[in-house]
Tab-separated table of C-alpha atoms in Angstrom:
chain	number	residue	atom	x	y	z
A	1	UNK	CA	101.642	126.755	97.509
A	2	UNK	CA	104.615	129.049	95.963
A	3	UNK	CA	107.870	129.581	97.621
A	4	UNK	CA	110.230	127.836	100.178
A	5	UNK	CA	108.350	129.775	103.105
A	6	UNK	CA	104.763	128.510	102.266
A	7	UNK	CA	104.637	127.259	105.896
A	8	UNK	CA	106.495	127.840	109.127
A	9	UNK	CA	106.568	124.726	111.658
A	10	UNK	CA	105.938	125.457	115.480
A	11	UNK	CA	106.136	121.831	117.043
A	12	UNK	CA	105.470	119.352	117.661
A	13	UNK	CA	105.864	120.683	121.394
A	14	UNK	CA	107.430	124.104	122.165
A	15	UNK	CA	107.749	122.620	125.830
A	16	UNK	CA	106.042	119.877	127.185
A	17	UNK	CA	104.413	121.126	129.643
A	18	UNK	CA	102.726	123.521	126.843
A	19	UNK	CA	101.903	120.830	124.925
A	20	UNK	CA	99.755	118.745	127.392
A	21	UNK	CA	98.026	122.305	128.665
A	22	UNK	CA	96.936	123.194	125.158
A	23	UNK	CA	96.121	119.453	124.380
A	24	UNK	CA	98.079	119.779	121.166
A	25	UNK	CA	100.859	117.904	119.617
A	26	UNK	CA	101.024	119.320	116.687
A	27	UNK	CA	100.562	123.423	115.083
A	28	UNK	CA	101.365	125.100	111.973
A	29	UNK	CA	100.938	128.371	111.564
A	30	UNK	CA	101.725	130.850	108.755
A	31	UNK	CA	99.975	131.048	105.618
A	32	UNK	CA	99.161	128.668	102.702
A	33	UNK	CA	99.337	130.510	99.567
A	34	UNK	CA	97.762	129.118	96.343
A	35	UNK	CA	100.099	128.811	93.276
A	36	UNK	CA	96.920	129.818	91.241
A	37	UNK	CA	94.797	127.505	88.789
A	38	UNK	CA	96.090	124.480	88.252
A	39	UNK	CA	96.280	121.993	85.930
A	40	UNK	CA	95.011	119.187	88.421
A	41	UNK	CA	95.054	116.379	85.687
A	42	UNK	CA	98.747	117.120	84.593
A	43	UNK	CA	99.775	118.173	87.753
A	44	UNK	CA	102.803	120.631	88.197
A	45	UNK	CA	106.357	119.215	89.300
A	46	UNK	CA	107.396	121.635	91.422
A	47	UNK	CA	104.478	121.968	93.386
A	48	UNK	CA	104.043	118.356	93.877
A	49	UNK	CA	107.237	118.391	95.323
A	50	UNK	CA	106.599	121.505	97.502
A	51	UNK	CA	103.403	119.339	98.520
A	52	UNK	CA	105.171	116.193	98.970
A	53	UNK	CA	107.846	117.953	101.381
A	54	UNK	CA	105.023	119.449	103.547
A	55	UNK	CA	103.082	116.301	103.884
A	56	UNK	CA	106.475	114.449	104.733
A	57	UNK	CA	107.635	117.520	107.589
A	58	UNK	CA	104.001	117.125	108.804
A	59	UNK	CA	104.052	113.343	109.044
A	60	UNK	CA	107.489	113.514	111.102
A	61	UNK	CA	105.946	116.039	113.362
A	62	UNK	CA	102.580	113.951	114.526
A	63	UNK	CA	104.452	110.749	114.934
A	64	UNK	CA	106.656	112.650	117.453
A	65	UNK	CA	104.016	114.308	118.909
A	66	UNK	CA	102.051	110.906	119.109
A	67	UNK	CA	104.888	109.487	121.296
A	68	UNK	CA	105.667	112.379	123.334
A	69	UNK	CA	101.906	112.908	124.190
A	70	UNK	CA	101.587	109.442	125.117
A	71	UNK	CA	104.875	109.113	127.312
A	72	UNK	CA	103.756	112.336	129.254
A	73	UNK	CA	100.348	111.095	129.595
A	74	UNK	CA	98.715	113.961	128.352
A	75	UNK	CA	94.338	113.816	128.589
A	76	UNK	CA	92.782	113.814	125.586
A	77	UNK	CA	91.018	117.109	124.481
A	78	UNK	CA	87.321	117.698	125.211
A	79	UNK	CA	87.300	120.677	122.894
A	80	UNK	CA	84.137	120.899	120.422
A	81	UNK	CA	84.847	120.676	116.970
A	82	UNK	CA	83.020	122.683	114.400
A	83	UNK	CA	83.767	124.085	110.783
A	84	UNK	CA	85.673	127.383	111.678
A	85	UNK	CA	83.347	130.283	110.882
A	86	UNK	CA	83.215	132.405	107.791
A	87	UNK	CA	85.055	129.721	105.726
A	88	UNK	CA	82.062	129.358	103.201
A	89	UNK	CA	81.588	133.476	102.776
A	90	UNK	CA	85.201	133.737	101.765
A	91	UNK	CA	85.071	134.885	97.923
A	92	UNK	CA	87.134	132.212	95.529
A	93	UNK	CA	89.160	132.661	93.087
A	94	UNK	CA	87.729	132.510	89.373
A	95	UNK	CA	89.888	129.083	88.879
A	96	UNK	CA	87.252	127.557	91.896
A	97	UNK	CA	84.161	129.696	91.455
A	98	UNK	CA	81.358	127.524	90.541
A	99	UNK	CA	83.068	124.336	90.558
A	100	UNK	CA	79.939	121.614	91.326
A	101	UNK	CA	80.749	117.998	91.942
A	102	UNK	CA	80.230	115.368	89.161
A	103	UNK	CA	79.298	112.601	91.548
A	104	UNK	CA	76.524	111.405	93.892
A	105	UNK	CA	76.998	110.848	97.196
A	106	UNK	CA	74.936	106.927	96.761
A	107	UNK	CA	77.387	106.074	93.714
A	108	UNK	CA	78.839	103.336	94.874
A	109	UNK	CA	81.126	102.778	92.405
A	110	UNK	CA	82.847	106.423	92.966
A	111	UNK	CA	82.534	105.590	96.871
A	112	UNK	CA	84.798	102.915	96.799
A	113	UNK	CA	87.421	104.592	94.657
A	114	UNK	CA	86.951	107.657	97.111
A	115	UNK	CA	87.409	105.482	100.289
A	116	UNK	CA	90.764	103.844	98.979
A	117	UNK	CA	91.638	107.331	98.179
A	118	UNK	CA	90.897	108.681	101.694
A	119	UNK	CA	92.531	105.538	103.303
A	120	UNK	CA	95.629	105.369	101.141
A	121	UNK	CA	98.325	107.510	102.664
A	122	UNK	CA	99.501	110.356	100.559
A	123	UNK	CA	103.925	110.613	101.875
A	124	UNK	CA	102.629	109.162	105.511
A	125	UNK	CA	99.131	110.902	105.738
A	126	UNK	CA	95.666	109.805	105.004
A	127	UNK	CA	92.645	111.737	105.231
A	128	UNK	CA	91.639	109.530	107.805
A	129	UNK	CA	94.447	109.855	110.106
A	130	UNK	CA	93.243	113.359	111.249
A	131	UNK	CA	89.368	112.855	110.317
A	132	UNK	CA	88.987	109.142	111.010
A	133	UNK	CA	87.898	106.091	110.029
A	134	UNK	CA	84.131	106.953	110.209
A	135	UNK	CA	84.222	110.952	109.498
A	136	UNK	CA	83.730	112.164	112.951
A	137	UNK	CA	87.023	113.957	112.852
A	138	UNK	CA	88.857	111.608	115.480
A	139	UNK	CA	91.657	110.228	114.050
A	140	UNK	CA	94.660	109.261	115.763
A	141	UNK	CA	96.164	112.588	114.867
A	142	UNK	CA	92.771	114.469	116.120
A	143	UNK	CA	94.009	115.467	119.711
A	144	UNK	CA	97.154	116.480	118.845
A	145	UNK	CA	96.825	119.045	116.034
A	146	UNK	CA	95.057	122.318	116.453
A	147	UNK	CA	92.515	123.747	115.368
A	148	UNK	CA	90.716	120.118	116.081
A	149	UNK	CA	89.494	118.184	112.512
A	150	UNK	CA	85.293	118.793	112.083
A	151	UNK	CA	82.778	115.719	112.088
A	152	UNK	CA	81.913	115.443	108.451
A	153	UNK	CA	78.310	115.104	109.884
A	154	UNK	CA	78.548	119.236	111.371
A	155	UNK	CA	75.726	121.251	110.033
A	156	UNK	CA	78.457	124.122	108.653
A	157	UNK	CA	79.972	121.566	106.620
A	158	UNK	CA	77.525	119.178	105.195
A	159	UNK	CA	75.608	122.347	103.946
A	160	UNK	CA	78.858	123.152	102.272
A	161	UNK	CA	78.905	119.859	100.510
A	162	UNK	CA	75.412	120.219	99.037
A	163	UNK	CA	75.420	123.964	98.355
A	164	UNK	CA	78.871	125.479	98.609
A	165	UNK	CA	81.050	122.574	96.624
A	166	UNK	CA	83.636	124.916	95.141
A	167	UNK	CA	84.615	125.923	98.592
A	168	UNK	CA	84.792	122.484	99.582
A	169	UNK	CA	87.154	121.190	95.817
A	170	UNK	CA	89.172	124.707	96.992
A	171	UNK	CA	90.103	123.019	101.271
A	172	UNK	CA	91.249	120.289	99.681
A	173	UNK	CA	93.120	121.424	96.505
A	174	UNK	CA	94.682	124.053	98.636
A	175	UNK	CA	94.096	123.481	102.165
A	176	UNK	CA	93.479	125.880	104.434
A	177	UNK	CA	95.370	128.970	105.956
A	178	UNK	CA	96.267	128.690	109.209
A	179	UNK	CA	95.286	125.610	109.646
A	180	UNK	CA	96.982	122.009	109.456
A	181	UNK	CA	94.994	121.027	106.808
A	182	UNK	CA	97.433	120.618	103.529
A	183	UNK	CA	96.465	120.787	100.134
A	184	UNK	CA	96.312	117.959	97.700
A	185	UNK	CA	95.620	119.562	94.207
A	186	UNK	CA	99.037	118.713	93.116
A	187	UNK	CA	99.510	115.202	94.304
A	188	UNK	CA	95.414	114.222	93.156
A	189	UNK	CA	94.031	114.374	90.170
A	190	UNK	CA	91.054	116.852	89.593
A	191	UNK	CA	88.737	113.551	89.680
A	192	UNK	CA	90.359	112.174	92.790
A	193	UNK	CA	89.665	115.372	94.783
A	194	UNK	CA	86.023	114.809	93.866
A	195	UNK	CA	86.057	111.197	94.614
A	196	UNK	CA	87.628	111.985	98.257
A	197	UNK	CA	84.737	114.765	98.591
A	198	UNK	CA	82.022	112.611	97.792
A	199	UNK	CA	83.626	109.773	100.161
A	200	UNK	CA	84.038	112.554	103.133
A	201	UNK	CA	80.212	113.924	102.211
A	202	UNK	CA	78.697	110.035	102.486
A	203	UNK	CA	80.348	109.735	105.758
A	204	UNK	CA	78.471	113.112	106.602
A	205	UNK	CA	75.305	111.744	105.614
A	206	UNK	CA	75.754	108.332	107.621
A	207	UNK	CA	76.701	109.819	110.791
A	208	UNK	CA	73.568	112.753	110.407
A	209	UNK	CA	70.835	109.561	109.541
A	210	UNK	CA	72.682	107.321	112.619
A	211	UNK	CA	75.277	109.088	114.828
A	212	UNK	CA	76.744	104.996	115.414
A	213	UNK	CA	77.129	104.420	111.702
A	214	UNK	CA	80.493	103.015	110.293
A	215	UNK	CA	81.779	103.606	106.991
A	216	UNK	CA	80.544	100.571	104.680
A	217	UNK	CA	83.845	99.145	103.830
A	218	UNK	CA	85.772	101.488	105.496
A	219	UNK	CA	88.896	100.340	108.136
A	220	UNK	CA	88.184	99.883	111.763
């Protein structure tokens, strides 16, 4: 992210009548722009700061949403959730090209540091606030943010943690434009990142083998 003007904040409600027709709490809309390669190890101050204020805005915004939904009554969405299209085609910078993941998706060592990691909350948010406890993409945050969080178990996106893992270390360095997905390249190390992925990818693979699975060890 570079600039004061990374991201511009519609919401949580611009009326609430809106909100409950849309079915969402919570939109951001602008563009995410990369501050280039980064030294994820080291990290960069500024931009953990710039990272740090997003998360914290965005936190503020679906807890107010939360309670406004709920005091209006508003129905929870029904809208399918899939990988948005073309997101794996998209050419990557040279800093991301080629990246491949160092760990296996049965390690269970590196599992368990990835699911503290996706449970722990980065300034208010965890990864499983928007994509769950168990991966399908319904956290408590799911019906009120837009476009809706994909089940780690979608086609689109387990393909893209087997064969297209530099697109996948890119979403979550970076996060994704247009979308309410932040990035977390500046606040993660470059190990943590993978960790998280290969957590997020072994949810995938539970919910594809047994669409009841829970996460072993995970919070319920």
């Amino acid at each position: 992210m570079s600039g004061g003007k990374a991201f511009r904040y519609k919401g949580p409600f611009d009326s609430a009548p809106a909100a409950c027709a849309s079915g969402a709490a919570l939109r951001v809309s602008g563009r995410g722009r990369s501050r280039g390669p980064l030294d994820f190890a080291r990290g960069d101050r500024r931009g953990r700061a710039e990272v740090r204020g997003f998360l914290r805005h965005l936190s503020r915004r679906a807890l107010l949403g939360l309670g406004l939904a709920a005091l209006l009554g508003c129905p929870p969405n029904t809208r399918e959730q899939s990988l948005p299209p073309g997101l794996t085609t998209r050419s990557l910078p040279a800093a991301y090209e080629g990246r491949k993941n160092p760990f296996s998706p049965d390690d269970a060592g590196v599992l368990e540091e990835g699911r503290l990691l996706y449970f722990t909350p980065h300034q208010g948010l965890s990864c499983a606030v928007c994509h769950g406890n168990d991966g399908r993409g319904r956290g408590p945050m799911w019906t009120y943010i837009e476009p809706y969080p994909p089940s780690f178990a979608d086609d689109a996106l387990l393909d893209a943690f087997r064969e297209r893992q530099d697109h996948v270390f890119r979403w979550v360095a970076d996060g994704l434009d247009r979308m309410p997905m932040p990035g977390f390249g500046q606040v993660m190390t470059e190990d943590d990142l993978w960790k998280v992925i290969t957590y997020a990818w072994h949810l995938g693979l539970q919910l594809e083998r047994n669409p009841d699975a829970k996460p072993s060890g995970g919070r319920q």
